[in-house]
Short mmCIF file of C-alpha atoms in Angstrom, two decimals:
data_model
loop_
_atom_site.label_atom_id
_atom_site.label_comp_id
_atom_site.label_asym_id
_atom_site.label_seq_id
_atom_site.Cartn_x
_atom_site.Cartn_y
_atom_site.Cartn_z
CA UNK K 10 119.74 -21.22 9.90
CA UNK K 11 116.87 -22.16 7.64
CA UNK K 12 116.31 -22.18 3.89
CA UNK K 13 114.43 -19.00 2.92
CA UNK K 14 114.32 -19.49 -0.85
CA UNK K 15 115.07 -22.16 -3.45
CA UNK K 16 115.87 -20.97 -6.96
CA UNK K 17 115.38 -23.48 -9.78
CA UNK K 18 116.76 -22.66 -13.19
CA UNK K 19 119.81 -24.59 -14.38
CA UNK K 20 119.53 -27.66 -16.60
CA UNK K 21 122.35 -29.42 -14.74
CA UNK K 22 124.50 -29.34 -11.61
CA UNK K 23 125.40 -25.98 -10.07
CA UNK K 24 129.13 -25.86 -9.33
CA UNK K 25 129.65 -22.26 -8.26
CA UNK K 26 127.87 -19.27 -6.79
CA UNK K 27 128.92 -15.71 -6.02
CA UNK K 28 127.07 -12.89 -4.28
CA UNK K 29 127.76 -9.33 -5.37
CA UNK K 30 129.47 -7.04 -2.85
CA UNK K 31 126.25 -5.08 -2.25
CA UNK K 32 124.43 -8.35 -1.53
CA UNK K 33 121.58 -7.96 -4.02
CA UNK K 34 122.77 -10.09 -6.95
CA UNK K 35 123.54 -13.81 -7.04
CA UNK K 36 125.46 -15.44 -9.88
CA UNK K 37 125.36 -19.21 -10.37
CA UNK K 38 127.53 -21.29 -12.69
CA UNK K 39 126.60 -24.72 -13.92
CA UNK K 40 127.58 -27.87 -15.74
CA UNK K 41 125.07 -26.68 -18.37
CA UNK K 42 127.75 -24.09 -19.40
CA UNK K 43 125.63 -21.10 -18.41
CA UNK K 44 125.86 -18.42 -15.77
CA UNK K 45 122.60 -17.16 -14.41
CA UNK K 46 122.24 -13.79 -12.71
CA UNK K 47 119.50 -13.60 -10.09
CA UNK K 48 117.99 -11.00 -7.80
CA UNK K 49 118.95 -12.56 -4.48
CA UNK K 50 115.92 -11.55 -2.45
CA UNK K 51 113.19 -12.33 -5.00
CA UNK K 52 114.87 -15.15 -6.93
CA UNK K 53 113.97 -13.45 -10.22
CA UNK K 54 116.20 -14.42 -13.15
CA UNK K 55 117.79 -11.24 -14.52
CA UNK K 56 120.18 -12.59 -17.19
CA UNK K 57 121.57 -15.80 -18.63
CA UNK K 58 125.19 -15.51 -19.74
CA UNK K 59 126.34 -17.89 -22.46
CA UNK K 60 130.00 -17.99 -23.46
CA UNK K 61 131.75 -20.64 -21.41
CA UNK K 62 132.44 -23.67 -23.61
CA UNK K 63 132.59 -26.19 -20.75
CA UNK K 64 131.42 -26.47 -17.16
CA UNK K 65 131.50 -23.24 -15.14
CA UNK K 66 133.51 -24.06 -12.01
CA UNK K 67 134.16 -20.72 -10.31
CA UNK K 68 132.74 -17.20 -10.17
CA UNK K 69 133.88 -13.99 -8.51
CA UNK K 70 132.62 -10.41 -8.51
CA UNK K 71 135.03 -7.48 -8.42
CA UNK K 72 134.77 -5.31 -5.30
CA UNK K 73 132.63 -2.72 -7.11
CA UNK K 74 130.20 -5.45 -8.29
CA UNK K 75 130.36 -4.30 -11.93
CA UNK K 76 132.43 -7.18 -13.27
CA UNK K 77 132.02 -10.94 -12.90
CA UNK K 78 134.81 -13.38 -13.73
CA UNK K 79 134.07 -17.01 -14.56
CA UNK K 80 136.44 -19.94 -14.86
CA UNK K 81 135.73 -23.38 -16.15
CA UNK K 82 136.91 -26.69 -17.48
CA UNK K 83 137.98 -25.09 -20.78
CA UNK K 84 140.94 -23.47 -18.97
CA UNK K 85 139.76 -19.94 -19.74
CA UNK K 86 138.68 -16.99 -17.63
CA UNK K 87 135.77 -15.00 -19.02
CA UNK K 88 135.23 -11.42 -17.88
CA UNK K 89 131.62 -10.22 -17.90
CA UNK K 90 130.40 -6.63 -17.61
#
């Protein structure tokens, strides 16, 4: 394997990543309390989600790719659509 792209964008450590079921979207969660949504192939930033009050530790897409769930150090799960 080799690195084919590096995507800069968070202001702090990245703790979690998730790839959508169709393989086109990447979500990354960070210590900066944001979730960034990227186009996987191009690395283009599509959205920045703000709502987690502490570090974003885990991310998961639903099987249809329409919903993203985030969990963090605040003990909450946030559901994004």
